[in-house]
XYZ file of C-alpha atoms in Angstrom:
692
model
C -18.805 -6.575 46.885
C -22.093 -4.641 46.169
C -22.057 -5.029 42.738
C -22.010 -8.235 41.800
C -25.241 -9.674 42.473
C -26.839 -6.712 39.900
C -23.658 -7.950 37.908
C -25.229 -11.203 37.860
C -28.642 -10.566 37.690
C -27.544 -8.733 34.156
C -25.927 -11.721 32.898
C -28.708 -13.790 33.201
C -31.160 -11.033 31.907
C -28.859 -10.711 29.031
C -27.860 -14.554 28.089
C -30.773 -15.071 25.611
C -33.533 -13.292 24.061
C -35.648 -15.965 24.097
C -35.416 -15.727 28.526
C -35.493 -12.337 28.567
C -39.037 -11.965 26.414
C -40.564 -15.361 28.519
C -39.617 -13.376 31.143
C -40.786 -10.086 30.217
C -44.033 -11.299 28.611
C -44.742 -13.285 32.256
C -43.522 -9.937 34.272
C -45.625 -7.841 32.459
C -48.806 -10.529 32.968
C -48.193 -11.014 36.430
C -48.072 -6.851 37.585
C -50.947 -5.926 34.891
C -52.967 -8.912 36.638
C -52.127 -7.917 40.089
C -52.946 -4.398 39.948
C -56.641 -5.487 38.180
C -56.947 -7.935 40.755
C -55.482 -5.372 43.669
C -57.999 -2.480 41.997
C -60.905 -5.109 42.215
C -60.508 -6.201 45.484
C -60.307 -2.640 46.708
C -63.079 -1.155 44.294
C -65.396 -4.369 46.093
C -63.947 -3.682 49.799
C -65.411 -0.106 48.918
C -68.926 -1.244 47.391
C -69.880 -3.835 50.056
C -67.979 -0.614 53.138
C -70.379 1.244 51.642
C -73.568 -0.742 51.668
C -72.948 -2.742 55.418
C -73.007 1.654 56.525
C -75.835 1.673 54.201
C -77.728 -1.682 56.098
C -76.340 -0.393 59.785
C -77.503 2.841 59.462
C -80.977 1.280 58.065
C -81.435 -0.608 60.307
C -80.832 1.552 63.039
C -83.379 3.959 61.622
C -86.219 1.301 61.490
C -85.369 0.544 65.508
C -85.280 3.802 66.365
C -88.932 4.273 64.638
C -90.259 0.468 65.913
C -89.338 1.345 69.486
C -89.764 5.006 70.108
C -93.487 4.028 70.942
C -92.210 1.683 73.695
C -89.820 3.433 74.755
C -91.808 6.505 76.030
C -93.948 3.372 77.661
C -90.625 2.156 79.378
C -92.401 -1.469 78.199
C -89.166 -3.646 78.126
C -90.195 -6.129 77.282
C -92.015 -4.876 74.188
C -88.712 -3.219 72.928
C -87.035 -6.944 73.884
C -89.120 -8.685 71.141
C -88.658 -5.337 68.974
C -84.483 -6.397 69.608
C -85.153 -10.353 69.313
C -87.226 -9.634 65.696
C -84.004 -8.466 64.323
C -81.244 -10.448 66.276
C -81.514 -12.505 62.594
C -80.182 -9.792 60.843
C -77.559 -11.466 58.897
C -73.953 -9.864 60.450
C -75.985 -8.603 62.939
C -73.648 -8.311 65.934
C -75.562 -6.473 68.419
C -78.149 -4.119 68.617
C -78.995 -1.946 71.310
C -81.423 1.181 72.815
C -79.325 3.192 74.902
C -81.469 6.071 77.221
C -79.541 9.983 76.588
C -77.806 9.219 79.772
C -76.388 5.911 78.739
C -78.366 3.382 80.301
C -78.538 0.330 77.906
C -82.645 0.188 78.509
C -82.541 -3.441 75.945
C -79.933 -5.418 73.964
C -80.132 -8.260 71.932
C -77.654 -9.922 74.408
C -80.098 -9.644 77.823
C -77.135 -9.794 80.529
C -76.067 -6.130 79.206
C -79.323 -4.810 79.570
C -79.617 -2.345 82.224
C -75.401 -1.364 82.365
C -74.217 1.823 81.559
C -72.037 2.476 78.159
C -68.791 4.127 79.200
C -66.324 3.737 76.520
C -65.551 6.800 74.561
C -66.941 5.782 71.273
C -70.509 5.298 73.416
C -69.445 9.178 75.071
C -69.441 10.732 71.852
C -72.484 9.543 70.674
C -74.587 10.572 74.120
C -72.283 14.265 74.220
C -73.362 15.046 70.425
C -76.792 16.071 68.882
C -79.347 14.261 68.309
C -78.363 13.181 65.059
C -77.690 9.618 63.073
C -74.454 8.637 63.261
C -71.613 6.737 62.349
C -69.678 5.356 65.451
C -67.157 3.149 63.776
C -66.545 1.725 60.422
C -63.056 -0.490 59.560
C -63.019 -3.925 58.073
C -64.574 -5.435 61.398
C -67.311 -3.330 62.098
C -70.412 -0.881 61.122
C -71.488 0.968 64.382
C -74.515 3.079 63.686
C -77.006 5.047 66.133
C -80.329 6.590 65.587
C -82.413 9.112 68.027
C -85.417 7.972 69.679
C -87.805 11.331 69.170
C -90.976 11.444 70.720
C -92.334 14.851 70.574
C -88.923 16.545 68.844
C -87.128 15.131 72.179
C -84.300 12.962 72.227
C -85.873 10.033 74.061
C -82.591 7.667 73.550
C -80.661 6.127 70.616
C -81.417 3.133 68.555
C -78.143 1.600 67.950
C -76.786 -0.970 65.701
C -73.412 -2.631 64.889
C -73.062 -4.788 62.143
C -69.897 -7.401 61.934
C -67.426 -7.269 58.008
C -66.044 -10.979 58.611
C -68.280 -12.093 55.557
C -67.268 -8.988 54.036
C -63.470 -9.872 54.064
C -64.308 -13.919 53.870
C -65.802 -12.283 50.074
C -62.805 -9.869 49.302
C -60.444 -13.231 50.411
C -62.478 -15.328 48.195
C -62.210 -12.773 44.913
C -58.366 -12.303 45.520
C -58.148 -16.123 45.396
C -59.777 -15.953 42.332
C -58.068 -13.476 41.116
C -54.511 -14.969 42.371
C -55.327 -17.329 39.847
C -55.868 -15.961 36.731
C -53.516 -14.537 37.530
C -51.301 -17.618 37.163
C -53.136 -18.722 34.190
C -52.281 -15.118 32.465
C -49.411 -15.441 33.138
C -48.783 -19.095 31.990
C -50.353 -18.934 29.040
C -48.463 -15.188 28.263
C -44.953 -17.476 28.988
C -46.408 -20.194 26.401
C -47.177 -16.983 24.090
C -43.718 -15.833 24.127
C -42.338 -19.175 24.431
C -43.932 -19.358 20.909
C -43.104 -15.690 19.168
C -39.541 -16.348 20.916
C -39.051 -19.384 19.783
C -39.696 -17.811 16.467
C -37.781 -14.862 16.909
C -34.797 -16.887 17.731
C -35.143 -19.597 15.768
C -34.457 -17.064 12.837
C -31.698 -15.582 14.309
C -30.154 -19.171 15.337
C -30.179 -19.448 11.265
C -28.599 -16.219 10.876
C -26.014 -16.666 13.251
C -25.376 -20.041 12.290
C -24.690 -18.513 8.107
C -22.350 -16.117 10.461
C -20.692 -19.026 12.147
C -20.422 -20.380 9.022
C -19.100 -17.897 7.203
C -16.165 -17.493 9.978
C -15.241 -20.754 9.691
C -14.397 -20.439 6.019
C -17.789 -21.707 4.274
C -18.497 -18.535 1.860
C -21.603 -19.840 0.339
C -23.701 -20.219 3.143
C -26.606 -17.765 2.720
C -29.616 -17.034 5.083
C -33.109 -18.182 4.642
C -34.666 -15.236 3.406
C -38.653 -16.245 2.916
C -40.026 -14.705 5.740
C -41.442 -11.394 5.505
C -40.884 -9.504 8.810
C -37.365 -7.601 10.127
C -35.474 -10.976 10.688
C -36.143 -11.555 7.158
C -35.075 -8.193 5.715
C -32.175 -8.721 8.216
C -31.829 -11.795 6.410
C -31.927 -10.734 2.913
C -29.626 -7.720 3.764
C -26.957 -10.223 5.518
C -27.054 -11.689 2.050
C -26.595 -9.079 0.332
C -23.230 -8.173 2.788
C -22.358 -11.644 1.991
C -22.328 -11.327 -1.635
C -20.707 -7.957 -1.724
C -18.266 -9.261 0.388
C -18.095 -12.235 -2.245
C -17.347 -10.171 -4.826
C -15.328 -8.139 -3.056
C -13.489 -11.356 -2.257
C -12.783 -12.293 -5.522
C -11.724 -8.958 -6.704
C -9.222 -8.477 -3.839
C -7.937 -12.009 -5.017
C -7.713 -11.223 -8.683
C -5.975 -7.764 -7.952
C -3.530 -9.447 -5.282
C -3.026 -12.575 -8.478
C -2.615 -9.176 -10.675
C 0.350 -8.016 -8.068
C 1.661 -11.209 -7.480
C 2.063 -11.281 -11.291
C 3.030 -7.928 -11.439
C 5.763 -8.219 -8.640
C 7.464 -11.809 -10.506
C 6.633 -10.958 -14.199
C 8.237 -8.764 -16.932
C 5.446 -6.766 -18.000
C 6.633 -6.902 -21.218
C 7.702 -10.444 -22.177
C 5.768 -11.727 -19.248
C 8.841 -14.036 -18.171
C 10.146 -13.747 -14.519
C 11.260 -11.217 -13.306
C 14.352 -10.346 -10.800
C 12.313 -11.280 -7.477
C 11.320 -14.488 -9.089
C 14.209 -15.538 -10.780
C 15.846 -15.791 -6.800
C 13.397 -17.706 -5.633
C 13.659 -20.317 -8.153
C 17.147 -19.982 -8.648
C 17.117 -20.721 -4.513
C 14.964 -23.738 -5.260
C 17.281 -24.667 -7.637
C 20.424 -24.876 -5.431
C 18.266 -26.462 -2.634
C 17.062 -29.230 -4.882
C 20.853 -29.564 -6.691
C 22.161 -29.767 -2.950
C 19.904 -32.672 -1.858
C 20.651 -34.040 -4.989
C 23.943 -33.866 -5.587
C 24.439 -32.494 -8.668
C 25.550 -29.304 -10.592
C 23.894 -26.227 -12.644
C 24.503 -23.638 -14.836
C 23.469 -19.884 -15.130
C 23.691 -17.889 -18.228
C 23.797 -14.255 -17.852
C 22.653 -12.533 -22.120
C 23.150 -9.027 -23.428
C 22.433 -8.111 -26.113
C 24.908 -6.408 -28.557
C 24.456 -3.018 -29.567
C 20.992 -2.828 -27.938
C 20.981 0.617 -27.138
C 22.114 1.633 -30.421
C 18.847 0.475 -31.992
C 16.784 1.350 -29.381
C 18.271 5.246 -29.822
C 18.102 4.890 -33.277
C 15.276 3.658 -34.171
C 12.839 4.122 -31.299
C 11.563 2.735 -27.627
C 8.435 1.115 -29.513
C 10.934 -1.138 -31.843
C 13.365 -1.934 -29.163
C 10.544 -3.666 -27.468
C 9.459 -5.541 -30.236
C 13.188 -6.668 -30.367
C 13.240 -7.690 -26.845
C 9.805 -9.689 -27.374
C 11.158 -11.116 -30.130
C 14.431 -12.308 -28.592
C 12.653 -13.664 -25.518
C 11.294 -16.074 -27.659
C 13.938 -16.916 -29.244
C 15.252 -18.232 -26.128
C 12.392 -19.870 -24.703
C 12.256 -22.308 -27.826
C 16.290 -23.037 -26.826
C 15.437 -24.014 -22.960
C 14.507 -26.799 -21.641
C 10.935 -27.658 -19.833
C 12.720 -27.646 -16.296
C 14.789 -24.847 -17.483
C 14.034 -20.980 -16.084
C 14.450 -18.230 -18.162
C 13.910 -14.614 -16.873
C 14.015 -10.799 -17.916
C 16.272 -9.031 -15.816
C 15.595 -5.704 -17.420
C 16.986 -3.331 -20.386
C 18.487 -6.249 -22.750
C 19.475 -8.760 -20.364
C 18.115 -11.945 -19.844
C 19.143 -15.007 -17.116
C 18.666 -18.734 -18.119
C 19.020 -21.891 -15.046
C 19.682 -24.778 -15.767
C 18.633 -27.433 -12.882
C 20.851 -29.719 -14.289
C 23.745 -30.521 -16.356
C 26.201 -33.247 -16.065
C 29.173 -31.482 -16.654
C 30.072 -27.732 -17.409
C 30.370 -28.452 -21.580
C 26.469 -28.809 -21.466
C 26.457 -24.941 -20.749
C 28.767 -23.977 -23.354
C 26.744 -25.919 -25.752
C 23.261 -24.051 -24.579
C 25.308 -20.621 -25.021
C 26.506 -21.438 -28.685
C 22.854 -22.862 -29.094
C 21.261 -19.174 -27.894
C 23.964 -17.700 -30.107
C 23.101 -18.979 -33.291
C 19.830 -18.662 -32.729
C 19.589 -14.870 -31.735
C 22.319 -14.725 -34.880
C 19.608 -14.685 -37.060
C 18.031 -11.385 -38.392
C 14.724 -10.160 -36.963
C 12.265 -8.033 -39.272
C 10.269 -5.790 -37.384
C 8.264 -2.814 -39.240
C 10.266 -2.939 -42.420
C 13.415 -3.146 -40.620
C 15.890 -5.940 -40.663
C 17.825 -6.034 -37.326
C 21.033 -8.185 -36.472
C 21.384 -8.344 -33.309
C 23.857 -10.876 -30.982
C 24.656 -11.595 -27.921
C 26.970 -11.982 -24.654
C 27.066 -14.782 -22.338
C 28.543 -15.145 -18.968
C 28.451 -18.599 -17.395
C 28.678 -19.635 -13.855
C 28.423 -23.067 -11.935
C 26.830 -24.392 -8.962
C 28.855 -25.240 -7.223
C 31.522 -25.009 -8.383
C 31.430 -20.485 -9.170
C 29.292 -20.084 -5.747
C 26.749 -21.920 -3.464
C 24.134 -19.305 -3.405
C 22.223 -17.745 -5.979
C 23.923 -13.749 -5.465
C 26.685 -15.719 -5.899
C 26.250 -17.085 -9.253
C 24.056 -14.705 -10.719
C 27.328 -11.893 -9.973
C 29.804 -14.101 -11.156
C 28.178 -15.104 -14.464
C 27.022 -11.441 -15.014
C 30.881 -10.203 -14.666
C 31.605 -13.020 -17.001
C 29.175 -11.897 -19.312
C 31.210 -8.620 -19.611
C 34.629 -10.413 -20.091
C 32.739 -12.145 -23.162
C 32.051 -8.729 -24.198
C 35.030 -7.211 -24.489
C 36.358 -9.966 -25.894
C 34.359 -9.035 -29.076
C 30.133 -9.912 -29.514
C 28.022 -12.911 -30.367
C 30.832 -14.608 -27.844
C 30.582 -16.698 -24.022
C 32.627 -16.789 -21.237
C 32.977 -18.823 -18.539
C 33.442 -17.437 -15.418
C 36.969 -17.955 -13.744
C 38.552 -16.669 -10.391
C 40.591 -13.828 -11.870
C 37.430 -12.275 -13.241
C 36.639 -11.597 -10.612
C 40.340 -9.965 -9.659
C 39.864 -7.603 -12.031
C 36.342 -6.700 -10.997
C 37.789 -5.658 -7.664
C 40.251 -3.816 -9.349
C 37.806 -2.235 -11.819
C 35.401 -0.976 -8.640
C 38.171 0.065 -7.061
C 39.056 2.235 -9.933
C 36.082 3.177 -10.280
C 35.558 4.412 -6.658
C 39.532 5.918 -7.156
C 37.951 7.649 -9.972
C 35.789 9.601 -8.729
C 37.973 11.475 -6.092
C 40.321 12.216 -8.566
C 38.842 15.102 -9.630
C 38.773 16.525 -5.866
C 42.675 15.422 -5.296
C 43.602 16.537 -8.360
C 45.677 13.975 -10.101
C 44.436 14.962 -13.572
C 47.345 16.362 -15.753
C 47.342 17.641 -19.438
C 49.854 16.523 -22.169
C 50.325 17.987 -25.749
C 51.197 16.927 -28.674
C 51.902 19.447 -31.487
C 49.956 19.855 -34.714
C 52.117 20.565 -37.309
C 52.276 22.649 -40.817
C 52.983 20.283 -43.496
C 54.020 23.153 -45.813
C 56.190 25.448 -43.349
C 57.192 23.257 -40.548
C 55.426 25.745 -38.127
C 53.327 24.299 -34.686
C 49.995 25.371 -35.362
C 48.260 23.487 -32.516
C 48.210 21.043 -29.993
C 45.485 17.913 -29.272
C 45.349 18.040 -25.315
C 45.597 14.216 -23.900
C 44.642 13.299 -20.507
C 47.113 11.381 -18.019
C 45.962 9.923 -14.025
C 48.752 10.395 -11.886
C 47.445 8.267 -9.099
C 49.081 8.479 -5.690
C 49.760 4.620 -5.219
C 48.721 3.659 -9.004
C 51.275 5.747 -11.106
C 50.035 6.580 -14.400
C 46.610 4.768 -15.440
C 46.390 4.891 -19.051
C 43.908 6.489 -20.180
C 42.635 2.749 -22.565
C 42.217 1.733 -18.630
C 39.818 4.466 -16.560
C 38.007 6.496 -20.301
C 35.159 3.455 -20.611
C 35.511 4.081 -17.147
C 34.329 7.267 -17.206
C 32.085 6.690 -20.150
C 30.272 3.930 -18.425
C 29.635 5.990 -14.841
C 28.623 9.331 -16.693
C 31.719 10.296 -14.547
C 33.576 11.031 -18.066
C 31.415 15.029 -18.180
C 32.946 16.119 -14.980
C 36.239 14.675 -15.969
C 35.296 16.561 -19.692
C 34.666 19.820 -18.643
C 37.717 20.226 -16.157
C 39.878 19.407 -19.718
C 38.012 21.963 -21.590
C 38.405 24.499 -18.417
C 41.999 23.318 -18.158
C 43.022 23.391 -21.457
C 41.341 27.229 -22.303
C 43.597 28.065 -19.661
C 46.469 26.758 -21.113
C 46.331 28.299 -24.184
C 45.724 31.781 -22.997
C 49.350 30.782 -20.280
C 51.111 30.041 -23.542
C 50.115 33.560 -25.256
C 50.777 35.547 -22.335
C 54.195 34.048 -21.775
C 55.015 35.537 -25.887
C 54.230 32.125 -27.306
C 51.775 32.730 -30.776
C 47.825 31.820 -31.082
C 47.577 28.302 -31.595
C 44.162 26.214 -32.356
C 43.684 23.260 -29.146
C 42.056 20.786 -29.871
C 40.010 19.296 -26.809
C 38.399 15.367 -27.114
C 35.185 15.230 -26.708
C 33.471 11.507 -25.833
C 29.522 10.723 -26.997
C 28.196 11.374 -23.108
C 29.358 14.873 -23.449
C 27.820 15.109 -27.118
C 24.246 16.684 -25.309
C 22.451 19.773 -25.186
C 24.305 20.656 -22.117
C 27.429 21.217 -24.309
C 26.698 24.277 -25.519
C 26.145 25.899 -22.556
C 28.920 24.509 -21.104
C 31.482 25.582 -24.408
C 29.627 28.941 -23.977
C 30.736 29.194 -19.779
C 34.559 27.893 -20.389
C 34.946 30.666 -23.104
C 33.282 33.069 -20.987
C 35.536 32.695 -17.775
C 39.074 32.198 -19.491
C 38.305 35.267 -22.295
C 40.340 32.285 -25.284
C 39.201 33.392 -28.974
C 36.175 30.885 -29.891
C 38.297 30.887 -32.875
C 41.523 28.589 -31.098
C 38.937 26.189 -29.995
C 39.027 23.177 -32.211
C 36.774 19.874 -30.542
C 37.350 16.540 -31.565
C 34.425 13.739 -31.762
C 34.327 10.263 -33.172
C 32.237 8.722 -35.918
C 30.421 7.323 -33.151
C 28.459 9.753 -32.553
C 26.745 8.860 -36.531
C 25.217 6.053 -34.331
C 23.640 7.292 -31.429
C 20.651 10.339 -31.689
C 22.135 11.212 -34.681
C 19.929 14.147 -35.512
C 19.846 15.550 -31.288
C 23.774 15.156 -32.239
C 24.205 17.250 -35.248
C 21.721 19.964 -33.491
C 24.412 19.843 -30.086
C 27.341 20.335 -32.972
C 25.942 23.244 -35.122
C 24.941 25.230 -31.517
C 28.799 24.911 -30.706
C 29.905 25.614 -33.984
C 27.803 29.356 -33.918
C 30.018 30.141 -30.813
C 32.649 29.877 -32.693
C 34.543 27.220 -31.967
C 35.708 23.971 -34.869
C 34.512 20.304 -34.890
C 37.124 17.891 -35.790
C 36.500 14.442 -37.422
C 39.017 12.243 -34.938
C 40.199 8.632 -35.737
C 38.047 8.843 -39.812
C 38.021 5.993 -42.098
C 37.926 3.754 -38.768
C 34.018 3.983 -38.499
C 30.369 4.723 -39.701
C 31.005 7.629 -41.525
C 29.905 8.104 -45.256
C 29.516 11.498 -47.259
C 25.911 11.814 -46.908
C 26.103 11.593 -43.185
C 29.864 14.066 -42.856
C 28.149 16.662 -45.100
C 25.309 17.330 -42.116
C 27.896 17.434 -40.036
C 29.538 21.036 -38.997
C 33.093 19.558 -38.945
C 36.124 21.615 -40.646
C 38.654 18.960 -40.164
C 38.882 15.626 -41.224
C 42.110 13.796 -38.967
C 43.697 10.163 -41.049
C 43.328 7.465 -38.299
C 46.788 6.016 -37.363
C 46.278 2.768 -38.531
C 45.606 3.892 -41.998
C 49.258 5.514 -41.329
C 51.087 3.105 -40.201
C 51.434 0.816 -43.583
C 50.826 3.569 -46.108
C 54.382 3.477 -47.646
C 54.430 -0.187 -48.083
C 50.860 -0.604 -48.594
C 49.120 0.392 -51.505
C 45.326 -0.307 -50.034
C 46.364 2.558 -47.003
C 47.691 4.670 -49.529
C 44.803 4.829 -51.982
C 42.353 5.332 -48.653
C 44.420 8.132 -47.677
C 44.357 9.202 -50.878
C 40.543 9.298 -51.188
C 40.108 10.339 -48.132
C 42.778 13.724 -49.019
C 40.517 14.655 -52.227
C 36.848 13.868 -50.684
C 37.927 16.550 -47.962
C 39.915 19.179 -50.337
C 36.567 18.395 -52.315
C 34.546 19.632 -49.282
C 36.812 21.894 -48.053
C 38.217 20.381 -44.681
C 41.617 20.040 -43.704
C 42.886 16.858 -43.321
C 45.393 15.771 -40.149
C 46.870 12.677 -40.048
C 48.052 11.271 -36.531
C 50.468 8.418 -35.542
C 53.085 9.991 -38.021
C 56.766 8.323 -37.140
C 58.788 8.534 -39.843
C 60.341 11.060 -42.447
C 58.730 8.477 -45.355
C 55.734 8.468 -43.685
C 55.827 12.653 -44.065
C 56.865 12.668 -47.870
C 53.931 10.850 -48.348
C 51.529 12.052 -47.155
C 52.525 16.008 -48.122
C 52.804 14.111 -52.120
C 49.396 13.294 -50.804
C 48.368 17.173 -50.155
C 47.708 16.717 -46.472
C 48.129 20.091 -44.311
C 49.180 19.231 -41.477
C 50.345 16.252 -39.410
C 51.369 15.178 -35.387
C 53.119 12.071 -34.024
C 56.197 10.891 -32.510
C 57.943 11.887 -35.663
C 57.791 15.377 -34.209
C 56.873 15.168 -30.576
C 55.663 12.785 -27.735
C 52.968 14.343 -26.248
C 54.270 16.540 -23.118
C 54.048 18.906 -20.451
C 52.696 22.082 -20.899
C 55.888 24.263 -19.949
C 57.664 20.921 -22.190
C 55.944 22.283 -24.254
C 56.172 26.068 -24.470
C 60.580 25.205 -24.259
C 60.201 22.565 -26.883
C 58.496 26.489 -29.310
C 60.954 28.496 -27.757
C 63.786 26.201 -28.865
C 62.271 25.850 -32.563
C 61.746 30.006 -32.000
C 65.590 30.451 -31.088
C 66.597 28.082 -33.969
C 64.335 29.817 -36.793
C 66.138 33.051 -35.917
């Protein structure tokens, strides 16, 4: 291939800077010295050639002057002596006297005397004018001729030939000496180039060694920056770059450590988060498998934390979480893991237990520790917890299963009451699956039109007339049958579906009231229950829109709330209810007496009606305490100008007692169970006929 020699030459030339410097300087010396020697030899050749021509011309002129008289006298012996006197001239090859017609009269070589010159060079001499002539001048011979004149007439030619061999020999000697000097110059230049290249390449090699060391991980290596030349500056720049890179690596390592910490730690408590928890739990399971022992996982959820957070603010809630984390840390051992999953949920991994009872003892200790009040910014906070426990290998062989089962047990503990703990059982999973199915079915219930409203009459104590109806939702599932509100309402509240369901109930109840009016029934007050989740700024727009769409007079709409509103965003809830009341709707306090209401908070709410909870009505006749409570509620309500409705009235004795206490209205099985809209209309029509 044509390119291969060039490639080899390029690789050879670029293999080493030292080689490049040495070869480059040697080549420059060789070229310069060669040019110098050649120029010197050529100039010497020209000088000696011109000198030889001048000598030959002078010798020919002298010969012509000395031989003129001898030529006129035709004295051949005299001419011969004249020529022989010049024969010893250095480098003289021949000298002759030639007649104008070409006959050699005399010659340094006597044998050539008398001959005629017939060569072309001689003919050019004889045929030319009588002037001095240079017949030949080359590297071998200089041939000149000078005319011999007598009285202005040409009588002959004096011709001299001088050899150039001495000049050539001298030039070769000069060339040889020049070559020797060239070699000496190349040698000296190469030595200088070697020393200079070594000084240069040693610095570069040190820089290369530093780079290799850095690549191999020796980050503390630095270049020698003592030199003041460009290599020294390069070393300084390299050191600055390495220092900057080292600083960046330190910063990056610190940032990576921070990122790793943030990725595996809870920012509020600095406890392990879910990611680190799952890793440690997985390692604990592997250790338990290898060493054939059990471990326990405890999921801890604070009770009423949301209430504290909402009422006192998130900064108080954050401080409470930090105090709880500190208390939990005091309850665990050195080999245990405490993590925060988020919100108010913590997890403890006890890496080795002999029996499940040890986990129960730990849960009991945690409950006792957290039951102690916390003091934060002057507030005394009592925060119990609910704990779910799962054990390896009985309740799962992997981290996800153990955590899921402990979480399920925690929810069952919370349902059983605050400050309790539960061990996981397979039955809990079955109920959890049922609950998940219920949640999924609940999401489609509105789309499939599976909800129905029942209505329970509210009766005036004095007249016995039906003056209102409370709307109560029922779920008719095609497979599960009628699902009780106590089963699906909590699920709807937890998932947020209660907003959509509540909006449907409100709209359907208002429409039904108008249908009854259209069917000839007198206007009735229609009561609709509100969940805590529904009391938000959007409720005002919802009520206004429903009243506008249905055309219901707002004074016939009664919205029932519970006392739990007093524990969540009190000021915001009051503002929302006041705006709803400004629309014309009435507000009732349902289940009064069972919650957290007080006279001071009750005065803040725009309430027109109090509903006495059925728990006080049930034993009203036989229990003096319940009777006193009901009497106090009635008196308080009337003093505030509020209407009183008693719930759960099931006997004539209860009804009579309530009437004596001054209760305004009642509802319960004594008058009627909750019924469909058609049955309610029929009941009302029958009573109207009976009255006639």
